[in-house]
XYZ file of C-alpha atoms in Angstrom:
751
model
C -16.871 95.010 -36.096
C -20.474 95.757 -35.040
C -21.136 92.157 -34.195
C -18.291 91.338 -31.824
C -20.315 91.619 -28.845
C -22.170 88.516 -29.920
C -18.942 86.506 -28.766
C -19.754 87.454 -25.141
C -22.193 85.687 -22.671
C -25.066 87.724 -21.062
C -23.018 88.967 -18.109
C -19.930 89.842 -20.035
C -22.142 91.730 -22.517
C -23.881 93.864 -19.718
C -20.600 94.592 -18.321
C -19.108 95.664 -21.539
C -22.058 97.843 -22.678
C -22.297 99.896 -19.648
C -20.121 103.025 -20.338
C -22.210 105.998 -18.653
C -20.484 105.947 -15.160
C -18.579 103.877 -12.703
C -18.624 100.094 -12.633
C -17.054 97.386 -10.677
C -16.645 93.979 -12.535
C -16.121 91.247 -10.188
C -14.722 88.514 -12.259
C -14.444 84.834 -10.875
C -11.713 82.608 -11.647
C -11.503 81.548 -15.325
C -14.466 83.801 -16.397
C -13.113 85.736 -19.144
C -11.918 88.840 -17.318
C -9.379 89.859 -19.911
C -12.097 89.540 -22.760
C -14.379 91.782 -20.858
C -11.686 94.589 -20.552
C -10.555 94.403 -24.059
C -14.112 94.209 -25.515
C -14.983 97.168 -23.294
C -12.241 99.191 -24.947
C -13.211 98.202 -28.411
C -16.956 99.156 -27.560
C -15.799 102.565 -26.223
C -14.103 103.226 -29.521
C -16.937 101.910 -31.561
C -19.272 104.447 -29.562
C -17.094 107.275 -30.749
C -14.588 107.834 -27.805
C -11.068 108.776 -29.304
C -8.616 105.873 -28.540
C -6.110 108.474 -26.959
C -8.811 109.522 -24.354
C -8.949 105.924 -22.859
C -6.674 105.034 -20.097
C -6.069 101.210 -19.658
C -3.812 100.215 -16.514
C -2.546 96.705 -16.124
C 0.127 95.282 -13.785
C 2.310 93.459 -16.371
C 3.615 94.469 -19.816
C 2.604 91.218 -21.166
C -1.086 92.018 -20.251
C -0.855 95.367 -21.921
C 0.513 93.747 -24.925
C -2.143 91.153 -25.001
C -4.861 93.928 -24.582
C -3.494 95.990 -27.494
C -3.231 92.861 -29.703
C -6.983 91.900 -29.092
C -8.153 95.263 -29.446
C -6.364 95.572 -32.892
C -8.258 92.474 -33.873
C -11.491 93.850 -32.877
C -11.131 97.357 -34.243
C -8.090 98.420 -36.266
C -4.212 98.767 -35.676
C -4.246 102.544 -35.628
C -6.833 102.586 -32.894
C -5.098 100.116 -30.658
C -1.725 102.046 -31.052
C -3.228 105.266 -29.977
C -4.493 104.027 -26.573
C -2.999 104.890 -23.433
C -2.423 101.361 -22.385
C 0.171 99.988 -20.145
C 1.497 99.293 -16.635
C 0.854 101.958 -13.878
C 4.647 102.290 -13.880
C 5.044 102.810 -17.529
C 2.120 105.184 -17.948
C 2.912 107.329 -14.958
C 6.599 107.465 -16.327
C 5.342 108.754 -19.687
C 3.401 111.525 -17.659
C 6.404 112.487 -15.386
C 8.677 112.796 -18.377
C 6.185 115.260 -19.789
C 5.749 117.174 -16.693
C 9.066 116.936 -15.149
C 9.493 120.695 -14.699
C 6.622 120.876 -12.259
C 8.445 118.465 -9.752
C 12.046 119.719 -10.095
C 13.412 117.038 -12.596
C 14.618 117.529 -16.257
C 12.962 115.579 -18.994
C 16.044 113.289 -19.266
C 15.587 111.704 -15.696
C 16.822 108.269 -15.403
C 15.414 105.423 -13.561
C 17.446 103.481 -10.940
C 16.833 99.603 -10.805
C 16.849 97.679 -7.639
C 20.644 97.177 -7.856
C 21.226 100.885 -8.503
C 19.062 101.752 -5.441
C 20.741 99.270 -3.199
C 24.169 100.231 -4.178
C 23.441 104.024 -3.469
C 22.060 102.814 0.017
C 25.105 100.916 0.764
C 27.230 104.126 0.008
C 25.039 106.265 2.251
C 25.110 103.760 5.127
C 28.983 103.513 4.614
C 29.276 107.382 4.661
C 27.119 107.771 7.681
C 29.513 105.359 9.513
C 26.641 102.906 10.355
C 27.051 99.283 10.902
C 25.967 97.404 7.669
C 25.242 94.499 9.496
C 22.464 96.193 11.187
C 21.540 98.641 8.518
C 21.324 96.157 5.723
C 20.864 97.633 2.354
C 18.019 95.208 1.453
C 16.113 95.828 4.694
C 16.594 99.658 4.421
C 15.398 99.423 0.797
C 12.399 97.527 1.601
C 11.297 99.918 4.502
C 11.708 103.031 2.149
C 9.825 101.349 -0.656
C 6.931 100.616 1.934
C 6.930 104.258 2.795
C 6.890 105.361 -0.728
C 3.977 103.131 -1.634
C 2.114 104.655 1.040
C 2.884 108.094 -0.319
C 5.170 109.005 2.529
C 7.779 111.375 1.902
C 11.011 111.683 4.141
C 9.593 114.619 6.043
C 6.321 112.820 6.597
C 8.492 109.894 7.658
C 10.311 111.765 10.194
C 7.196 113.096 11.780
C 5.539 109.698 12.130
C 6.039 108.319 15.581
C 4.698 104.970 14.910
C 7.168 104.436 11.827
C 9.857 105.797 14.168
C 8.990 103.474 16.853
C 9.003 100.491 14.619
C 12.492 101.427 13.314
C 13.713 101.765 16.641
C 12.205 98.319 17.646
C 14.194 96.965 14.748
C 17.337 98.637 15.944
C 17.441 100.741 13.023
C 16.485 104.383 14.285
C 18.329 106.341 11.688
C 16.497 104.912 8.531
C 14.704 108.446 8.659
C 18.139 110.039 8.030
C 19.085 107.410 5.347
C 15.854 108.008 3.606
C 16.376 111.810 3.520
C 19.934 111.303 2.262
C 18.637 108.741 -0.377
C 15.901 111.083 -1.479
C 18.319 114.122 -1.898
C 20.829 112.194 -3.672
C 18.435 110.885 -6.106
C 17.104 114.266 -6.819
C 20.649 115.495 -7.341
C 21.408 112.775 -9.689
C 18.069 113.578 -11.716
C 17.094 110.058 -10.946
C 14.043 108.090 -9.814
C 13.582 104.482 -8.486
C 10.762 102.261 -9.417
C 8.659 103.445 -6.309
C 9.181 107.168 -7.119
C 7.195 106.711 -10.448
C 4.057 106.401 -8.108
C 4.928 108.762 -5.385
C 6.074 111.630 -7.801
C 2.850 111.098 -9.867
C 0.794 111.751 -6.909
C 2.883 114.694 -5.860
C 2.506 116.113 -9.386
C -1.304 115.967 -9.336
C -1.633 117.095 -5.599
C 0.785 120.015 -6.032
C -0.279 121.254 -9.448
C -4.252 121.208 -9.926
C -3.897 122.554 -13.478
C -1.751 119.630 -14.408
C -4.287 117.156 -12.897
C -7.059 118.908 -14.615
C -5.479 118.517 -17.978
C -5.143 114.782 -17.613
C -8.754 114.642 -16.179
C -9.870 116.299 -19.431
C -7.602 113.920 -21.507
C -8.665 110.708 -20.035
C -12.470 110.499 -20.361
C -12.664 106.714 -19.504
C -10.412 104.890 -16.914
C -9.970 101.130 -17.030
C -7.919 99.267 -14.362
C -7.185 95.423 -14.606
C -6.613 93.268 -11.313
C -7.917 96.129 -9.104
C -7.774 93.808 -6.011
C -3.934 93.984 -6.401
C -3.608 97.724 -6.126
C -1.705 99.520 -3.424
C -2.494 102.846 -1.598
C -0.622 104.956 -4.082
C -2.082 103.383 -7.155
C -5.668 103.721 -5.813
C -5.117 107.503 -4.789
C -3.718 108.364 -8.216
C -6.639 106.572 -10.004
C -9.148 108.307 -7.866
C -7.609 111.723 -8.752
C -7.731 111.001 -12.416
C -11.134 109.688 -12.434
C -12.607 112.474 -10.030
C -13.886 114.765 -12.695
C -15.871 112.455 -15.029
C -16.162 109.554 -12.690
C -16.243 107.155 -15.692
C -14.262 104.519 -14.385
C -14.277 100.669 -14.706
C -12.346 98.437 -12.404
C -12.112 94.724 -13.023
C -10.786 92.084 -10.548
C -11.641 89.451 -8.013
C -11.428 89.978 -4.335
C -11.113 86.298 -3.879
C -7.867 86.194 -5.594
C -6.396 89.115 -3.682
C -2.996 87.519 -2.358
C -0.411 90.113 -2.535
C -0.736 92.038 0.676
C 3.068 91.521 1.509
C 3.791 93.657 -1.715
C 1.351 96.446 -0.460
C -1.790 95.301 -2.202
C -4.914 96.427 -0.210
C -8.037 94.361 -0.604
C -10.001 97.202 0.741
C -9.727 99.087 -2.701
C -11.922 96.586 -4.349
C -14.135 95.728 -1.376
C -14.859 99.603 -0.620
C -15.012 100.623 -4.380
C -18.691 101.119 -4.169
C -18.271 103.462 -1.114
C -15.940 105.527 -3.263
C -18.246 105.425 -6.038
C -21.815 105.199 -4.509
C -23.264 105.478 -8.068
C -21.385 102.653 -9.445
C -22.895 99.493 -10.904
C -21.794 96.138 -9.887
C -21.455 93.409 -12.701
C -20.448 89.702 -11.623
C -18.812 87.357 -14.048
C -19.640 84.010 -12.502
C -19.528 81.454 -15.259
C -16.003 79.588 -15.203
C -14.721 78.327 -18.556
C -11.694 76.607 -17.109
C -12.569 73.996 -14.558
C -14.779 71.096 -14.135
C -17.897 71.587 -12.032
C -16.585 69.623 -9.170
C -13.573 71.984 -8.963
C -15.551 75.066 -9.038
C -17.894 73.883 -6.499
C -15.135 72.923 -4.206
C -13.533 76.310 -4.524
C -16.703 77.912 -3.965
C -17.356 76.112 -0.636
C -13.854 77.060 0.490
C -13.975 80.769 -0.230
C -17.536 81.131 1.309
C -15.716 80.808 4.693
C -14.182 84.172 4.334
C -16.065 86.937 5.885
C -14.659 89.922 3.916
C -15.827 89.388 0.289
C -18.014 90.357 -2.416
C -20.364 87.390 -2.541
C -20.748 85.724 -5.991
C -21.582 81.970 -6.970
C -19.268 80.821 -9.636
C -20.461 78.152 -11.807
C -19.116 75.878 -14.630
C -21.075 74.091 -17.415
C -18.418 71.645 -18.118
C -18.520 68.176 -17.143
C -18.905 67.024 -13.484
C -15.365 65.884 -13.533
C -13.379 63.894 -10.792
C -13.511 64.725 -7.160
C -10.540 66.426 -5.549
C -8.239 63.759 -4.296
C -6.664 64.197 -0.792
C -3.365 62.310 -0.526
C -2.018 61.712 3.026
C 1.640 60.879 3.326
C 3.829 59.907 6.211
C 6.587 62.573 5.406
C 7.466 65.311 3.039
C 9.604 62.871 1.171
C 6.646 60.303 0.997
C 4.551 63.089 -0.035
C 6.693 63.794 -2.893
C 6.901 60.241 -4.001
C 3.235 59.824 -3.986
C 2.727 62.981 -6.213
C 5.401 61.462 -8.412
C 3.471 58.186 -8.762
C 0.105 59.839 -9.495
C 1.890 61.761 -12.286
C 3.332 58.583 -13.612
C -0.176 57.015 -13.746
C -1.815 60.042 -15.448
C 0.996 60.347 -17.868
C -0.683 57.742 -20.148
C -3.235 60.460 -20.990
C -1.290 63.791 -20.648
C 1.949 65.395 -21.473
C 4.278 66.383 -18.721
C 3.557 69.980 -19.464
C 0.010 69.383 -18.210
C 1.047 68.972 -14.694
C 1.888 71.535 -12.073
C 2.730 71.118 -8.492
C 1.977 74.220 -6.158
C 3.532 74.933 -2.804
C 3.297 77.716 -0.242
C 7.091 78.187 0.174
C 9.942 77.901 -2.193
C 11.708 75.389 0.129
C 9.178 72.684 -0.539
C 10.522 72.283 -3.970
C 13.445 70.288 -2.702
C 11.715 67.046 -2.033
C 9.823 67.152 -5.269
C 12.992 67.863 -7.324
C 14.888 64.964 -5.728
C 11.806 62.536 -6.054
C 11.193 63.519 -9.732
C 14.925 63.326 -10.600
C 14.904 59.704 -9.187
C 11.706 58.907 -10.964
C 13.106 60.357 -14.358
C 10.345 62.831 -14.368
C 11.358 66.202 -16.053
C 10.392 69.132 -14.295
C 11.206 73.103 -14.278
C 11.045 75.653 -11.469
C 8.961 78.487 -12.743
C 9.517 81.890 -11.393
C 12.470 81.101 -9.531
C 15.754 78.805 -9.299
C 16.058 75.287 -8.455
C 16.194 74.652 -4.727
C 20.024 74.055 -4.926
C 20.691 76.977 -7.207
C 19.345 79.594 -4.571
C 22.045 82.027 -3.113
C 21.656 80.902 0.473
C 21.904 77.279 -0.481
C 24.840 77.786 -2.717
C 26.632 79.720 -0.163
C 26.070 77.025 2.495
C 27.182 74.417 -0.051
C 30.293 76.333 -0.753
C 31.078 76.155 2.953
C 30.550 72.361 2.923
C 32.841 72.045 -0.328
C 35.519 74.060 1.410
C 35.487 72.006 4.453
C 36.188 69.062 2.355
C 38.539 70.653 -0.202
C 40.308 73.954 0.757
C 41.527 74.363 -2.736
C 38.054 74.780 -4.068
C 38.697 78.244 -5.364
C 35.106 79.019 -6.539
C 33.926 77.831 -3.012
C 36.658 80.214 -1.380
C 35.833 83.199 -3.283
C 31.951 82.737 -2.592
C 32.319 82.650 1.159
C 35.599 84.430 2.117
C 33.520 87.563 2.784
C 30.117 85.800 3.570
C 28.753 86.710 6.182
C 30.492 90.028 5.890
C 33.881 89.995 7.678
C 35.695 92.813 6.102
C 37.597 91.117 3.333
C 36.903 92.842 0.257
C 37.634 92.761 -3.516
C 41.082 94.534 -2.959
C 42.341 91.879 -0.552
C 40.881 89.007 -2.794
C 42.793 90.537 -5.775
C 46.010 90.593 -3.702
C 45.574 86.828 -2.696
C 44.912 86.001 -6.205
C 48.063 87.890 -7.641
C 50.251 86.121 -4.944
C 48.904 82.879 -5.738
C 49.798 83.319 -9.470
C 53.130 84.650 -8.576
C 54.041 81.809 -6.336
C 52.220 79.241 -8.474
C 50.192 78.017 -5.472
C 46.575 77.861 -4.657
C 44.796 80.820 -3.449
C 44.184 79.049 -0.125
C 47.775 78.673 0.541
C 48.152 82.430 0.400
C 44.955 83.144 2.605
C 46.302 80.618 5.145
C 49.704 82.116 5.464
C 49.986 85.450 3.788
C 53.265 86.548 5.515
C 55.023 83.543 4.163
C 54.535 84.748 0.699
C 55.119 88.468 1.587
C 51.485 89.415 0.623
C 51.181 93.146 0.982
C 48.313 93.164 3.660
C 47.919 94.940 6.828
C 47.748 93.297 10.325
C 44.028 93.601 10.602
C 43.315 92.007 7.340
C 45.832 89.216 8.174
C 43.967 88.522 11.420
C 40.660 88.329 9.704
C 42.084 85.830 7.175
C 43.414 83.803 10.144
C 40.046 83.555 11.916
C 38.424 82.485 8.482
C 41.039 79.883 7.461
C 41.178 78.673 11.280
C 37.374 77.969 11.116
C 37.690 75.995 7.819
C 40.382 73.946 9.167
C 38.400 73.223 12.184
C 35.331 72.134 9.983
C 37.905 70.052 7.991
C 38.812 68.119 11.047
C 35.096 67.599 12.190
C 34.025 66.372 8.644
C 36.150 63.257 9.321
C 34.462 62.574 12.582
C 30.701 63.433 12.087
C 28.079 62.469 9.660
C 26.812 64.830 7.194
C 23.850 66.205 9.381
C 25.935 66.734 12.466
C 28.727 68.686 10.679
C 26.306 70.514 8.409
C 24.435 72.001 11.453
C 27.824 72.927 13.050
C 29.015 74.680 9.959
C 25.804 76.597 9.399
C 25.813 77.916 13.079
C 29.645 78.574 13.466
C 29.950 80.144 10.050
C 27.427 82.799 10.944
C 25.105 81.927 8.121
C 22.226 81.279 10.456
C 22.739 84.572 12.240
C 23.123 86.356 9.076
C 19.626 85.183 7.778
C 18.026 85.471 11.070
C 18.939 88.959 11.836
C 15.407 90.260 10.874
C 11.917 89.109 10.023
C 11.710 90.517 6.422
C 9.785 88.146 3.965
C 13.072 87.580 2.225
C 15.110 86.578 5.020
C 12.219 84.314 6.468
C 12.266 82.657 2.943
C 16.063 82.314 2.988
C 15.977 80.857 6.549
C 13.067 78.310 5.393
C 15.527 77.242 2.489
C 18.493 76.635 4.756
C 16.249 74.617 7.295
C 15.051 72.586 4.216
C 18.539 71.927 3.122
C 19.277 70.472 6.655
C 16.083 68.407 6.306
C 17.354 67.040 3.187
C 20.716 66.189 4.919
C 18.848 64.490 7.746
C 16.812 62.377 5.294
C 19.959 61.532 3.620
C 21.762 60.414 6.832
C 18.598 58.466 8.497
C 16.941 57.137 5.474
C 16.215 53.453 5.664
C 17.467 53.308 2.196
C 20.808 54.857 3.115
C 22.945 51.976 4.825
C 26.376 52.899 3.844
C 28.148 56.313 3.664
C 26.445 59.146 5.603
C 29.470 61.584 5.075
C 29.305 65.218 4.055
C 31.217 64.134 0.929
C 28.660 61.488 -0.186
C 25.733 64.012 0.310
C 27.444 66.560 -1.823
C 28.111 63.887 -4.428
C 24.404 62.806 -4.527
C 23.074 66.485 -4.697
C 25.394 67.349 -7.464
C 23.332 65.214 -9.838
C 20.303 67.145 -9.320
C 21.607 70.457 -10.406
C 21.798 69.071 -14.110
C 18.074 69.503 -14.216
C 18.524 73.292 -14.548
C 20.439 73.042 -17.749
C 18.737 74.641 -20.974
C 19.303 71.463 -22.878
C 16.092 69.967 -24.231
C 14.291 73.186 -23.332
C 11.396 72.144 -25.686
C 10.811 69.016 -23.676
C 7.555 68.839 -21.915
C 8.208 69.291 -18.149
C 6.148 69.171 -15.018
C 6.036 72.724 -13.561
C 6.925 73.269 -9.861
C 6.081 76.864 -8.567
C 4.864 78.749 -5.575
C 1.077 79.514 -5.605
C 1.822 83.176 -5.682
C 3.667 82.659 -9.001
C 0.794 80.483 -10.397
C -1.791 83.322 -10.234
C -3.087 83.757 -13.950
C -1.836 80.407 -15.220
C -3.899 77.224 -15.610
C -2.910 73.559 -16.124
C -4.934 70.275 -16.749
C -3.648 68.603 -13.427
C -2.640 70.459 -10.276
C -1.177 69.289 -7.018
C -1.482 71.578 -4.087
C 0.987 70.268 -1.663
C 1.841 70.841 2.184
C -1.664 71.317 3.399
C -0.561 71.490 7.084
C -1.080 73.803 9.973
C 1.680 76.283 10.372
C 2.782 75.745 6.682
C -0.522 76.352 4.973
C -1.934 78.552 6.396
C 1.603 79.770 7.429
C 2.542 80.154 11.030
C 2.803 83.812 10.450
C -0.756 84.390 9.463
C -2.863 82.198 11.826
C -3.105 84.857 14.679
C -4.895 87.339 12.512
C -8.296 86.799 10.834
C -7.467 89.129 8.079
C -4.128 87.264 7.361
C -6.029 83.937 7.489
C -8.654 84.977 5.054
C -5.817 85.819 2.638
C -4.172 82.414 3.186
C -7.626 81.013 2.182
C -7.714 83.078 -0.813
C -4.358 81.735 -1.741
C -5.669 78.344 -1.557
C -8.667 79.184 -3.573
C -6.127 80.627 -6.324
C -4.372 77.306 -6.171
C -7.450 75.148 -6.789
C -8.738 77.399 -9.523
C -5.604 77.067 -11.580
C -6.813 73.369 -12.349
C -8.844 72.489 -15.369
C -9.495 68.700 -14.714
C -7.636 66.711 -12.014
C -6.872 68.281 -8.748
C -5.026 66.833 -5.757
C -4.237 68.134 -2.406
C -1.821 66.605 0.122
C -0.311 66.830 3.482
C 2.540 64.956 5.419
C 1.886 63.498 8.879
C 5.450 64.466 9.645
C 7.861 67.064 8.335
C 11.445 67.761 9.100
C 11.518 71.525 10.001
C 13.673 73.835 12.277
C 16.110 70.956 13.098
C 13.631 68.258 14.034
C 10.804 66.149 13.002
C 7.388 67.526 13.840
C 3.958 65.680 13.820
C 1.811 67.730 11.629
C -1.859 68.496 11.740
C -3.635 68.633 8.519
C -4.608 72.255 7.353
C -7.782 73.578 8.575
C -8.551 74.531 4.958
C -9.108 70.875 4.138
C -12.042 71.022 6.425
C -13.397 74.240 4.745
C -14.066 72.318 1.499
C -17.422 70.479 1.607
C -16.983 66.755 1.996
C -19.025 65.786 -1.240
C -16.481 67.374 -3.350
C -13.409 65.371 -1.872
C -12.092 61.923 -2.447
C -10.709 61.480 1.051
C -8.573 58.593 2.472
C -10.475 56.044 4.309
C -8.824 57.026 7.590
C -9.977 60.655 7.196
C -13.548 60.280 6.218
C -15.970 62.636 8.175
C -18.061 61.181 10.844
C -21.320 60.383 9.248
C -23.503 61.637 12.053
C -23.637 65.245 10.787
C -22.493 67.061 7.705
C -20.907 69.641 10.077
C -18.725 66.932 11.685
C -14.959 67.466 11.320
C -12.386 65.237 10.385
C -11.636 62.789 13.371
C -7.992 64.072 13.538
C -8.968 68.035 13.547
C -8.272 69.302 16.909
C -8.970 72.978 16.525
C -12.354 73.191 14.822
C -14.209 74.215 17.960
C -12.083 77.392 17.937
C -12.484 80.656 15.755
C -10.582 80.053 12.533
C -8.175 82.866 13.455
C -7.279 81.646 16.735
C -3.678 79.735 16.806
C -4.187 76.047 17.058
C -2.043 73.852 19.420
C 1.501 73.694 18.370
C 2.774 70.801 16.489
C 3.675 67.862 18.562
C 7.386 67.638 18.386
C 9.533 64.560 18.932
C 11.431 64.662 22.055
C 14.789 63.343 22.651
C 13.569 61.365 25.785
C 10.157 59.870 24.770
C 7.476 58.891 27.266
C 6.587 55.444 27.135
C 2.945 54.998 25.627
C 1.001 52.209 24.165
C -2.269 52.585 22.425
C -4.706 49.979 23.548
C -6.286 47.475 21.110
C -3.603 48.142 18.549
C -1.505 45.045 17.129
C 2.146 46.160 16.967
C 3.432 43.006 15.465
C 4.583 41.355 18.709
C 6.485 44.453 19.988
C 6.154 45.585 23.463
C 7.739 48.279 25.840
C 11.278 47.309 26.759
C 11.395 44.629 23.986
C 14.659 44.066 22.443
C 15.207 44.255 18.574
C 18.048 43.972 16.034
C 17.878 46.704 13.315
C 19.516 46.139 10.000
C 21.228 49.428 10.266
C 21.417 50.730 13.708
C 21.968 47.508 15.491
C 20.381 46.355 18.641
C 18.174 48.480 20.814
C 15.455 48.813 23.551
C 11.848 49.842 22.631
C 10.950 52.843 24.573
C 7.430 53.634 23.259
C 4.864 52.480 20.830
C 2.283 54.875 19.271
C -0.082 55.458 16.173
C -2.382 53.151 14.264
C -2.283 51.488 11.000
C 0.395 52.758 8.658
C 1.277 55.347 11.070
C 2.463 52.913 13.728
C 5.834 53.993 15.125
C 8.258 53.135 18.111
C 11.030 54.996 19.859
C 14.175 52.845 20.368
C 17.254 53.481 22.354
C 20.206 51.989 20.348
C 22.637 52.979 23.279
C 25.404 55.762 23.095
C 22.612 58.198 23.584
C 21.079 57.363 20.147
C 17.380 57.511 20.408
C 15.553 57.040 17.132
C 11.824 57.020 15.881
C 11.082 54.247 13.295
C 7.935 53.903 11.429
C 7.187 50.091 11.536
C 5.694 50.067 8.019
C 9.521 50.827 6.760
C 11.562 49.609 9.719
C 13.852 46.548 9.031
C 14.358 44.736 12.186
C 13.666 41.547 14.075
C 12.631 40.965 17.663
C 15.440 39.414 19.608
């Protein structure tokens, strides 16, 4: 045991051996952070500190288990088991269970999970006779959770004018009363929710100095993993426990602080040395994961952030390949190019060696379809396949019902979505009547009186409004292509209103997913490859094949991993594709007006790049179908943040060689500060202005030329623009059908 410190490099060993006071260990990506944490615990035990006097806090149970197992190998089983090691919530739960009398609970208090909490809130909202469409349980739950993680009790909430003003602006001024009711009901039920485990621990320590002192004397050394991810409540509790002995070691990487939307506060790690002026700073800068080029590229990127603890991460692995930048014409072309690169690299790697990382869940759709067509096995990590997400399944259920009113599963899914006051009791009566009369449940819903169904007049009217809308959709399906009727169904059914009712991250994600579904349908209808059936029925038939990918069969088969960058933190892959590097997508449009938010987006890109061991690719599309229309996209400013020498750029995007500080030719925003919102994406207008770039060969085309397209028929050229493979034209095909075509793919002849 005495020689285990020889396993560490010099920087790691210094960080492990210092146990006389507070210390901050800034651990770069792939630098052996977990090893330092576990070896430090083992070293403390070796130096005579009792295991039960060591408090080690992590964010996941998996991390806590790994820590115990490694310590067991370094010291012994008994010592590892006697540690106070676990997640914040599990350790604080253990303390609260012991000290429950001090905060008015019994030792047998229960924990409400998210569903329990949401159910109680729904009951309270109903009892208060509030509109559940305005006071949605999910949104109320989110606001109360945020308050608790900022150690705000109901009384403090009601006294805070800023919070009350925010609630009023959100048209939910009575959340303060709901919070008070919820708080009282939980106490009456001898129950806490997940957030209470933090809030009540803080209350316990602040209200009972003798209890706090007991735990201060018990915990002679405190260690915290992933300190950059701590929120206000966690920071406050840790500070109280460590206040007496001030022997605390926190480990983390400010460059990987990416969870502010969950309440994480990067200031906790950036200001640690202000809280503990006597603390020592240790930097772990050797990356054992990635090639030198990947590490250098990531360094050049993150150096653009102002708020950080400066460090220079290095790698002693081989230089490795440059980061390949892939430019695509569209999001679908982007997915196809990634699939092609995977096919080429597959000669040397397993599919499990590949990961595709994206900013939003909605982006997975194009890759799922491309991989399916290319026979590339994949899995969605940390989430559902695009077509299995609730908002997508709800929308597809409306589509299915418009085509087939006797689809009972689709009927049950949307009969009360969006909420229209048709509950389980009514559905039960409809089902009973359908069995009694041996007809479909749709027959009963469409004409309940004819089957003497025991429903009141109000319920019958609600059923009539629903079935009439489905009958209308059914008629329109026969007249319109899939894209036209899909837009109408999403609007008239109330789905878009429901998911656009507020700006919570969850609803924004749902809205992005529904818009991405429309993008898929648009591609289906107007793809050059689809020359036949563009009906909604044909679209549903095509995507039904894609859902097979989610089955558990062949679970052991190597698969490409598709995941958001947030979900990828802590993981590593030999080959990584970071996709969608476009302004207003990555960085997100919601972040580019704030320098602080923009720096977190840059850290997110840093996390994405540093997941890679050997071959890293980044890609962007010049055109992406979003918000119901095609948009010309600007490449992300983050591409410009990486020094050119570490990138393998497409020829058309090479830097101007006059200066190392020159920008990509197509960047339009570099003269502005990074946090200023760049110009909006250029959107395709329905009535394009006729333009023609000079000195560009358009294959004999000119303004007002007549062409004959293989699919759309005869039309008149309205405009010509772009260069090289990006050349495109607007064509009027009559009947108000104006379309934009990429010349590279368009199948036409000049008349």
